[in-house]
Amino acid sequence: MRVSAPAPQSRPDLGPADYPLSVNRQDLLRTPTGKPLSALTMNAVVAGEIVADDLRIAPETLQLQAILAESVQRPQLAANFRRAAELTAVPDAEVLAMYNALRPRASSRDELLTIAENLESKYHAPVCGALVREAAEVYQRRDLLAREED
Amino acid sequence: MSAPAAVRTLTLKEIGPAQRASRPDEVVIAVSPAFAETFTRTIVDVPHAEVIRQVLAGIEEQGVTARMVKVWDTADLAAIAHTGARLSGSGISIGLLSRGTTMIHQRDLPRLSNLELFPQSPLLDAEVFRRIGSNAAQYAKGESPAPVPTRNDQMARPRWQAKAALLHLKEFECIVAGRRPVEVEPVISRA
Amino acid sequence: MTTTQPRHSRRTEILEDRPVNLDGFVEEWPEKGLVAMESDFDPAPSVRVEDGRIVELDGRARADFDFMDTFIADHAIDVETTEASMAVPSDEIARMLINPTVSRQDVLAVTRGLTPAKILDVVKLMNVVEIMQGMQKMRARRTPANQGHSTSARDNPLQVAVDAAEGALRGFAELETTLGVLRYAPLVAIALQVGAQVGRGGVLTQCALEEATELELGMRGITAYAETISIYGTESVFVDGDDTPWSKSFLASAYASRGIKMRFTSGTGSEVQMGNAEGKSMLYLEIRCVLMAKGAGVQGLQNGSISCIGVPGAMPGGIRAVAAENLVASMVDLECASGNDQSFSHSAMRRTARMMPQLLPGTDFVCSGYSGVPNADNMFAGSNFDTDDYDDWNTIQRDLQVDGGLRHIREDEILQVRNKAARALQALFAELDLPRITDEEVEAATYANGSEDYPERDVLEDLKGAQSVMDRGITGLDLVTALERTGFHDVAENLLTVLRQRVSGDLLQTSAILTHDFVPLSAINDANDYAGPGTGYRLQGERWEQLKKLRHVTSAENPETEVS
Amino acid sequence: MNRLVVGVDIGNSTTEACVASVSGGSVEYLGTALTHTTGVKGTPENTEGAVDAVRRALVGARRSPADLDVVLLNEATPVISGLAMETISETIITESTMIGHNPETPGGVGLGVGTTVSLDGLAGASPDEPVVVVVPGGWDFDDVAAELNAAAERGVPVVAAVLAHDDAVLVVNRLRTPIPVVDEVAAVAKVPLGMHAAVEVAPPGRTIRTLSDSYGLASVFGLDPEQTRQVSPVARALTGNRSAVVVRTPTGDVTDRRIPVGTLTLTGAGKTLQVDVDAGADEIMDTLDRVQPLDDATGEPGTHVGGMLAQVRDTMTDVTGQPAAEIRIRDVLAVDTFVPNEVRGGLAGEVALENAVALAAMVRTSRSRMQVVADEVAEALGCRAEIGGIEGEMAVRGALTTPGTDVPIAVLDLGGGSTDAALLDRDGVCTAVHVAGAGELVTKLIGSELALEDREVAESVKRHPLAKVESFFHIRHEDGTVQFFTEPLPPHVFARVVAMTPEGPAPIPTRASVDHVRRIRREAKRRVFVVNALRALRQVAPRGSLRMLDFVVLLGGSALDFEIPDLIADALAGHGVVCGTGNVHGNEGPRNAVAAGLVDAHADAVSG
């Protein structure tokens, strides 16, 4: 099994007792804009201090949830959270475009490898990049790359 | 007072490889591999002879001509109907699966699209097949018929879903890979 | 054609007219995969590991792997333990599943290393009662729950909102909607969210659509989770569905990256229905789906044949196979939303029997869509249960002392919550300059049963409104602000609390729901700890008192009155 | 000193606000906003919409409500319009006389005259007498053809047939000797047997000649002059058909009946005149002209028109609290139209477009409750609120900010329920008038004349140009131009007449051609807006003469329509009037004239 990427360094040692983080470990949680969870109050909303970005998940939080998932022996779920942490940086439209490119016979091998490179270099998303590279390899073997127009 | 019900049989006489025609007043009826051969009736026992007779009548009533082709290398309705549409002089075709599922297609549409689709084979009877023929002919004339009303029945699933799957598998068995579409002449005779 | 019919007995005639005989039944054809779970054409279990890599899976060498084999071998199966796990005899694993002294964790330690054929080999040994015993222990979350549908044949947002509110009050932990006219989606998704938060703060909502719009509504915070991400058990059908395990895995990460809960959907019968079962039994192919989902790292799966239920339902042992597929999802540690969500039978008896293997042991969501509207309004093409069945469901819970996630609510409370949901949506639409909801509509919604009880809406205006929701980029936050401004402070607060959850990501963990106190309850802090009689989830205390209530119960104190 | 002022125009359907900074006599416009009007115009329910519009406008202008000095409201009197459409004629055919329906595909060509015989009884028919065969439902076309051929072989002169199903072409194609056949006669069982009958089918693209002609009928059935006069309605009803059946029965009776829809009583100019609604629109409007200015209109209780006018009155009572007896109907617009009706006595579900009159009526009340609105707005916003002027005057003021205009100026506000005109002369005197009928009536006429069941579709036809989808890759617009597409159009619009909405082509469920739909659309707009424009302008024009007007500015939602302004301009051109769409402040288009007018008037008052 090759599902678990090494956990990034200097992460808190979380276990099942820390869950839910929103109750037990609010100290570790920040919005992508750097606000603590306690700042997301109705008063703040009414005062216009909260924007949509404040209600997104931060990559650091996904890494925390990955650690939690690993602590209860769910390595695949953890791996998904780590890929997700990487994808937080990718804009919505581009995420959808990448997904569409991964559909069967939608992309050539080169196109897939370009996406992988883009993920790795532009978005610092090596785990996602690896998933796309793996797809390119399997698609080639199973004849699922884009065909020449017939 | 009612009309005498006649039992009819359908045989498809092979004419030769299906060709693209140029007359603009024709509709092509494209049928699946098992149609009128392995199977003789739809999922709800409408005889294929009656299906074709009604579709042809619907086309004829509109003053349009019909040509029939048998598609051998696929049992996919969209592919069958689109094959028919590309052979049709008007660009309009009717695709038919053995179990009755029907589609009206047009040449310029993407394969997976359609003009009208009748996916619920258990709800298609002789009258609906007549109207499908009539609508296809009207499309061929460049008219805009009101779509044939489609019926829906939530309880079709428990009654027919498995039989439909079975018939689909049987249809698949009849595929002759690589065989080109064949033009056929429908011969309907009274038993 | 006027041949004389053979004479039938009166009894035959009566039986012939029973609803069950409107259902369809079909003989098995194992060579083509038209068989529930017992087929000579399924592969024999095997695994071989070389250099930390699985090189043989269920009798197939790596060079011959299709993409399902590849994905499962590389992502789902624990390479470290697989050879040891596969060496455990199937009957022993089956016994571990039902033996209360073997803990859930101990079972998972073994199942992590099993191949699809081995898992099939195990569950084939189990009868329905044993499958239920296994489910009782292996279900991920300790507390069972239920999911509801709220849709409208006219896509009337008001109906979706008030039925969501009633459903939430009755107990659904998740609510799902979909559309007849897809362009209505933004308005209906908003209505579902608002209605749900009026009914009971913390209910999670979703809108089933094509991927891009579904994801967008989720990203905007108008919906809270996603479910209709279909996967299939053969490579050819997967490709026909225009996806691969890799594209779906990527999509799973995309949802998580936006803090949105998500599960996949699969079910027995889909491959044979689409004509490409590759000669394998329905359950074997479904087990491949379950392991694919596991490998993708999604937290859960909706299975139990779902929209193909007519196929296993027509086969011998088909409903046993459906029960088994739910168990398989649970025994590989996934959240299981266990079907019972599509019209299944003309027979009320068969409908009830079909749900017993999920209701009795309890699953994460007993129905992955109990219709919270009359089936005529159900845009998922009808569910196994609908609003007409509410009282029957509540009575069965009380008879058997099992928790199916719902409860009886007095009419006055229902009217109150429906009226409030209608008014909240009316105020919200007005505040956001969306098509007006009249007082007459609010009144109708309060007392309505189905869509025909509502005044007709101006569809064109509604569709324009729906488009403007997308064009103006309205988000969940805008809904909060608007509700607060219009005086629906508690509803605004509920919605804000739900939205805040995505910042913490707690709902991404396996089998998470929100309690009425907005505490995330998942298979971490509410892990199933069943260990035999007297342990695990028990229907008792305050919850049992709730479930004792029905519409008509004669008072013991004063038998001339009823309590409710 | 700069003061922040908001003008608010409460209209029938929309409320508009306009924020400005006023310093001395100079005005700087900061922003505008538009919301739905809450409640009926001129009632306290308007407060909510007004406050909302003000808030939105302030947000748009980035100003705080705290800085607001005064809100100016228009003096808006409630205007309620009612619409009714009543059939005034009806073709009734006693059930044994005529089948006038027009199946898509009759069979054969020519005229066949004989005695009606059921197909079931054809075996007993004698060879002496020509027969028209009547085929009940349930017969298959193959069997019908076989039976007819067999009868002909026996020497029975089969000259025509009438079928229940859509089988005519099929049957004729299978006959050895073709005969005219009419099909899709749903109530074929009601065709009397043993009677003299004629069946006529014209070639494709032609219409019948004999049965649609009174003397033709007389020749076929050997009628005397009195009988000919009696059946002339039959001939008239069959005109334009491709096929028809006429059965002559001893008791046959056809009437072209007028339905009394009631009498309209119009009071004004010291006169009280009555007109029958079934006399038609021209008659009604002529009568109306003779009593201008109208004081009130009533209808007899128990008639259609009485009911409609009572309903309008009741609505106004509900809104204003004014007793129904005090409410006056101040204008009526009648328009001739058609409504599709099933022919009574027809045998095939025949639908005929029957003559009808559409009526729009309008009430005003003197009892405006704007002061209540002003008080409530003031309280909600924490600032002063006052009634800044009369709607019509303010509209003129706003319209005057359109570049290129000058006094004397007339405005036409083309709304949903009413069409309003106002005139400002060189002396600064303003006259205003409201007349009944506007956009909603147009939608109703289009819907009815095209037999569209869905009001939204009719609305779409009204608002957007038409086109015909000729292939998946091209459409032909109503002006004849062709547009090509690279992506195929969606299948549901294939071969259809469509409205070109901003969301793309939307199919119109009709068999009518683009030209026909277009004609109906333009005619509906002409009969409402052009008629009303002339009517309203005449009422404000000096000495009632349009020639005395120089500038006419069109305002309101329908001034944004793609053809209404042109239709009106064309009609006015002959009178030497410059007519165009308003452009308030040179950039607001035809919107916001009243709100802007309020601000301007306020600024003038302050500085003056």
PDB file of C-alpha atoms in Angstrom, chain A residues 1-3 15-17 19-23 29-32 35 37 40-42 45-46 50-52 54-58 61-62 64-66 68-69 72-81 83-96 98-99 102-105 119 128 131-132 134-135 137-139 141-142 144, chain C residues 52-53 62-67 70-71 74-79 104-105 112 211-212 215 219 235 238-239 241-244 246-254 256-259 294-299 333 475 477 480-481 484 489 492-493 496 499-510 512 519-525:
ATOM      1  CA  MET A   1       0.000   0.000   0.000  1.00  0.00           C
ATOM      2  CA  ARG A   2       1.340   3.387  -0.928  1.00  0.00           C
ATOM      3  CA  VAL A   3      -1.321   5.585   0.440  1.00  0.00           C
ATOM      4  CA  GLY A  15      -5.563  11.530  18.999  1.00  0.00           C
ATOM      5  CA  PRO A  16      -9.241  10.541  19.149  1.00  0.00           C
ATOM      6  CA  ALA A  17      -9.689  12.476  22.404  1.00  0.00           C
ATOM      7  CA  TYR A  19     -12.013  15.230  18.285  1.00  0.00           C
ATOM      8  CA  PRO A  20     -14.049  17.243  17.550  1.00  0.00           C
ATOM      9  CA  LEU A  21     -11.422  19.895  17.038  1.00  0.00           C
ATOM     10  CA  SER A  22     -14.138  22.542  16.919  1.00  0.00           C
ATOM     11  CA  VAL A  23     -14.967  21.669  20.539  1.00  0.00           C
ATOM     12  CA  LEU A  29      -7.983  26.128  14.216  1.00  0.00           C
ATOM     13  CA  ARG A  30      -7.644  29.154  11.973  1.00  0.00           C
ATOM     14  CA  THR A  31      -9.569  30.243   8.909  1.00  0.00           C
ATOM     15  CA  PRO A  32      -7.546  30.623   5.697  1.00  0.00           C
ATOM     16  CA  LYS A  35      -9.008  34.233  12.133  1.00  0.00           C
ATOM     17  CA  LEU A  37     -13.037  30.063  15.092  1.00  0.00           C
ATOM     18  CA  LEU A  40     -16.932  33.797  13.345  1.00  0.00           C
ATOM     19  CA  THR A  41     -19.827  35.237  15.308  1.00  0.00           C
ATOM     20  CA  MET A  42     -23.147  36.608  14.173  1.00  0.00           C
ATOM     21  CA  VAL A  45     -21.218  38.652  10.177  1.00  0.00           C
ATOM     22  CA  VAL A  46     -23.679  41.486  10.624  1.00  0.00           C
ATOM     23  CA  ILE A  50     -16.774  37.989   7.711  1.00  0.00           C
ATOM     24  CA  VAL A  51     -16.255  37.151   4.061  1.00  0.00           C
ATOM     25  CA  ALA A  52     -16.872  33.878   2.236  1.00  0.00           C
ATOM     26  CA  ASP A  54     -13.469  33.004   6.245  1.00  0.00           C
ATOM     27  CA  LEU A  55     -15.739  29.992   5.966  1.00  0.00           C
ATOM     28  CA  ARG A  56     -13.328  27.834   4.026  1.00  0.00           C
ATOM     29  CA  ILE A  57     -11.032  25.238   5.467  1.00  0.00           C
ATOM     30  CA  ALA A  58      -7.329  25.984   5.806  1.00  0.00           C
ATOM     31  CA  THR A  61      -6.621  22.156   9.325  1.00  0.00           C
ATOM     32  CA  LEU A  62      -6.865  19.405   6.728  1.00  0.00           C
ATOM     33  CA  LEU A  64      -4.677  18.127  11.406  1.00  0.00           C
ATOM     34  CA  GLN A  65      -7.680  16.063  10.344  1.00  0.00           C
ATOM     35  CA  ALA A  66      -5.307  13.769   8.459  1.00  0.00           C
ATOM     36  CA  LEU A  68      -6.576  12.427  13.457  1.00  0.00           C
ATOM     37  CA  ALA A  69      -7.663   9.962  10.758  1.00  0.00           C
ATOM     38  CA  VAL A  72      -7.769   5.848  14.213  1.00  0.00           C
ATOM     39  CA  GLN A  73      -6.180   3.676  11.495  1.00  0.00           C
ATOM     40  CA  ARG A  74      -7.761   5.311   8.469  1.00  0.00           C
ATOM     41  CA  PRO A  75      -4.721   5.886   6.274  1.00  0.00           C
ATOM     42  CA  GLN A  76      -6.660   6.242   3.016  1.00  0.00           C
ATOM     43  CA  LEU A  77      -8.907   8.904   4.531  1.00  0.00           C
ATOM     44  CA  ALA A  78      -5.800  10.673   5.808  1.00  0.00           C
ATOM     45  CA  ALA A  79      -4.250  10.535   2.352  1.00  0.00           C
ATOM     46  CA  ASN A  80      -7.384  12.088   0.900  1.00  0.00           C
ATOM     47  CA  PHE A  81      -7.166  14.925   3.445  1.00  0.00           C
ATOM     48  CA  ARG A  83      -4.412  15.737  -1.194  1.00  0.00           C
ATOM     49  CA  ALA A  84      -7.244  18.058  -0.193  1.00  0.00           C
ATOM     50  CA  ALA A  85      -4.854  20.247   1.794  1.00  0.00           C
ATOM     51  CA  GLU A  86      -2.856  20.680  -1.392  1.00  0.00           C
ATOM     52  CA  LEU A  87      -5.930  21.465  -3.471  1.00  0.00           C
ATOM     53  CA  THR A  88      -7.028  24.314  -1.209  1.00  0.00           C
ATOM     54  CA  ALA A  89      -4.592  26.453  -3.174  1.00  0.00           C
ATOM     55  CA  VAL A  90      -6.104  25.560  -6.564  1.00  0.00           C
ATOM     56  CA  PRO A  91      -8.948  27.824  -7.770  1.00  0.00           C
ATOM     57  CA  ASP A  92     -12.410  26.270  -8.153  1.00  0.00           C
ATOM     58  CA  ALA A  93     -12.528  26.408 -11.930  1.00  0.00           C
ATOM     59  CA  GLU A  94      -9.098  24.845 -12.247  1.00  0.00           C
ATOM     60  CA  VAL A  95     -10.017  22.033  -9.866  1.00  0.00           C
ATOM     61  CA  LEU A  96     -12.994  21.218 -12.083  1.00  0.00           C
ATOM     62  CA  MET A  98      -8.366  18.976 -13.721  1.00  0.00           C
ATOM     63  CA  TYR A  99     -11.156  16.620 -12.758  1.00  0.00           C
ATOM     64  CA  LEU A 102      -8.911  12.915 -15.636  1.00  0.00           C
ATOM     65  CA  ARG A 103     -12.046  11.489 -17.213  1.00  0.00           C
ATOM     66  CA  PRO A 104     -11.455   8.513 -19.522  1.00  0.00           C
ATOM     67  CA  ARG A 105     -10.155   9.378 -23.005  1.00  0.00           C
ATOM     68  CA  LEU A 119       0.277  20.721  -9.521  1.00  0.00           C
ATOM     69  CA  CYS A 128      -1.960  15.186  -6.072  1.00  0.00           C
ATOM     70  CA  LEU A 131      -2.064  10.683  -8.321  1.00  0.00           C
ATOM     71  CA  VAL A 132      -2.278  12.263 -11.768  1.00  0.00           C
ATOM     72  CA  GLU A 134      -0.301   7.301 -11.678  1.00  0.00           C
ATOM     73  CA  ALA A 135      -3.487   7.846 -13.680  1.00  0.00           C
ATOM     74  CA  GLU A 137       0.401   5.392 -16.436  1.00  0.00           C
ATOM     75  CA  VAL A 138      -2.715   3.270 -15.877  1.00  0.00           C
ATOM     76  CA  TYR A 139      -4.648   5.037 -18.641  1.00  0.00           C
ATOM     77  CA  ARG A 141      -1.898   0.619 -20.179  1.00  0.00           C
ATOM     78  CA  ARG A 142      -5.707   0.381 -20.314  1.00  0.00           C
ATOM     79  CA  LEU A 144      -7.922   5.300 -21.729  1.00  0.00           C
TER      80      LEU A 144
ATOM     81  CA  GLY C  52       5.930  -4.465  -1.087  1.00  0.00           C
ATOM     82  CA  ARG C  53       3.514  -4.593  -3.989  1.00  0.00           C
ATOM     83  CA  ARG C  62      -0.566  -7.821 -12.234  1.00  0.00           C
ATOM     84  CA  ALA C  63       0.048  -7.644 -15.979  1.00  0.00           C
ATOM     85  CA  ASP C  64      -3.584  -8.605 -16.514  1.00  0.00           C
ATOM     86  CA  PHE C  65      -5.056  -6.223 -13.954  1.00  0.00           C
ATOM     87  CA  ASP C  66      -7.863  -3.997 -15.172  1.00  0.00           C
ATOM     88  CA  PHE C  67      -7.997  -0.576 -13.583  1.00  0.00           C
ATOM     89  CA  THR C  70      -4.905  -1.931 -10.046  1.00  0.00           C
ATOM     90  CA  PHE C  71      -6.588   0.686  -7.940  1.00  0.00           C
ATOM     91  CA  ASP C  74      -2.473  -0.159  -4.865  1.00  0.00           C
ATOM     92  CA  HIS C  75      -4.804   1.865  -2.671  1.00  0.00           C
ATOM     93  CA  ALA C  76      -7.373  -0.205  -0.812  1.00  0.00           C
ATOM     94  CA  ILE C  77      -5.628  -3.307   0.476  1.00  0.00           C
ATOM     95  CA  ASP C  78      -3.085  -3.100   3.293  1.00  0.00           C
ATOM     96  CA  VAL C  79      -0.001  -4.611   1.724  1.00  0.00           C
ATOM     97  CA  ARG C 104     -14.741  -4.122  15.805  1.00  0.00           C
ATOM     98  CA  GLN C 105     -11.074  -3.081  15.777  1.00  0.00           C
ATOM     99  CA  ARG C 112      -7.928  -4.257   5.868  1.00  0.00           C
ATOM    100  CA  GLU C 211     -20.705  17.256 -10.584  1.00  0.00           C
ATOM    101  CA  ALA C 212     -19.788  20.818 -11.501  1.00  0.00           C
ATOM    102  CA  LEU C 215     -19.595  21.136  -6.255  1.00  0.00           C
ATOM    103  CA  MET C 219     -18.296  25.544  -2.353  1.00  0.00           C
ATOM    104  CA  GLU C 235     -13.847  -1.055 -15.867  1.00  0.00           C
ATOM    105  CA  PHE C 238     -16.978   2.834 -15.044  1.00  0.00           C
ATOM    106  CA  VAL C 239     -15.748   4.215 -18.366  1.00  0.00           C
ATOM    107  CA  GLY C 241     -20.079   6.514 -16.745  1.00  0.00           C
ATOM    108  CA  ASP C 242     -17.255   8.787 -17.978  1.00  0.00           C
ATOM    109  CA  ASP C 243     -15.064   8.340 -14.930  1.00  0.00           C
ATOM    110  CA  THR C 244     -12.203   6.298 -13.538  1.00  0.00           C
ATOM    111  CA  TRP C 246      -8.516   8.259 -10.363  1.00  0.00           C
ATOM    112  CA  SER C 247     -10.924  10.927 -11.534  1.00  0.00           C
ATOM    113  CA  LYS C 248     -13.295  10.057  -8.691  1.00  0.00           C
ATOM    114  CA  SER C 249     -10.443  10.072  -6.148  1.00  0.00           C
ATOM    115  CA  PHE C 250      -9.452  13.497  -7.353  1.00  0.00           C
ATOM    116  CA  LEU C 251     -13.046  14.656  -6.999  1.00  0.00           C
ATOM    117  CA  ALA C 252     -13.133  13.271  -3.455  1.00  0.00           C
ATOM    118  CA  SER C 253     -10.099  15.398  -2.572  1.00  0.00           C
ATOM    119  CA  ALA C 254     -11.684  18.400  -4.271  1.00  0.00           C
ATOM    120  CA  ALA C 256     -12.537  17.721   1.121  1.00  0.00           C
ATOM    121  CA  SER C 257     -10.410  20.690   0.076  1.00  0.00           C
ATOM    122  CA  ARG C 258     -13.524  22.849   0.379  1.00  0.00           C
ATOM    123  CA  GLY C 259     -14.409  21.347   3.736  1.00  0.00           C
ATOM    124  CA  LYS C 294     -12.071   2.802   0.518  1.00  0.00           C
ATOM    125  CA  GLY C 295      -8.939   3.273  -1.580  1.00  0.00           C
ATOM    126  CA  ALA C 296     -10.028   6.709  -2.728  1.00  0.00           C
ATOM    127  CA  GLY C 297     -10.151   7.808   0.885  1.00  0.00           C
ATOM    128  CA  VAL C 298     -13.773   8.872   0.950  1.00  0.00           C
ATOM    129  CA  GLN C 299     -15.270   8.541   4.375  1.00  0.00           C
ATOM    130  CA  ASP C 333     -14.717   0.947   8.084  1.00  0.00           C
ATOM    131  CA  THR C 475     -23.257  32.325  -0.703  1.00  0.00           C
ATOM    132  CA  LEU C 477     -23.035  33.669   4.285  1.00  0.00           C
ATOM    133  CA  VAL C 480     -27.126  34.026   7.126  1.00  0.00           C
ATOM    134  CA  THR C 481     -27.032  37.806   6.801  1.00  0.00           C
ATOM    135  CA  GLU C 484     -30.584  37.761  10.510  1.00  0.00           C
ATOM    136  CA  HIS C 489     -32.166  35.182  14.244  1.00  0.00           C
ATOM    137  CA  ALA C 492     -29.466  32.479  10.900  1.00  0.00           C
ATOM    138  CA  GLU C 493     -27.500  31.308  13.912  1.00  0.00           C
ATOM    139  CA  LEU C 496     -23.898  30.058  10.565  1.00  0.00           C
ATOM    140  CA  LEU C 499     -21.149  26.822   7.901  1.00  0.00           C
ATOM    141  CA  ARG C 500     -18.572  27.274  10.649  1.00  0.00           C
ATOM    142  CA  GLN C 501     -18.183  23.491  10.726  1.00  0.00           C
ATOM    143  CA  ARG C 502     -16.336  23.519   7.461  1.00  0.00           C
ATOM    144  CA  VAL C 503     -13.567  25.606   8.924  1.00  0.00           C
ATOM    145  CA  SER C 504     -12.843  22.876  11.456  1.00  0.00           C
ATOM    146  CA  GLY C 505     -13.239  19.990   9.018  1.00  0.00           C
ATOM    147  CA  ASP C 506     -14.761  17.837  11.753  1.00  0.00           C
ATOM    148  CA  LEU C 507     -17.578  16.728   9.459  1.00  0.00           C
ATOM    149  CA  LEU C 508     -15.038  15.242   7.066  1.00  0.00           C
ATOM    150  CA  GLN C 509     -14.303  12.401   9.448  1.00  0.00           C
ATOM    151  CA  THR C 510     -16.054   9.074   8.987  1.00  0.00           C
ATOM    152  CA  ALA C 512     -20.097  12.526  10.901  1.00  0.00           C
ATOM    153  CA  VAL C 519     -21.472  18.774  18.286  1.00  0.00           C
ATOM    154  CA  PRO C 520     -19.980  16.723  15.455  1.00  0.00           C
ATOM    155  CA  LEU C 521     -20.747  13.068  16.119  1.00  0.00           C
ATOM    156  CA  SER C 522     -18.581  10.710  14.088  1.00  0.00           C
ATOM    157  CA  ALA C 523     -16.978   7.303  14.182  1.00  0.00           C
ATOM    158  CA  ILE C 524     -14.221   8.881  16.314  1.00  0.00           C
ATOM    159  CA  ASN C 525     -16.086  10.354  19.274  1.00  0.00           C
TER     160      ASN C 525
END
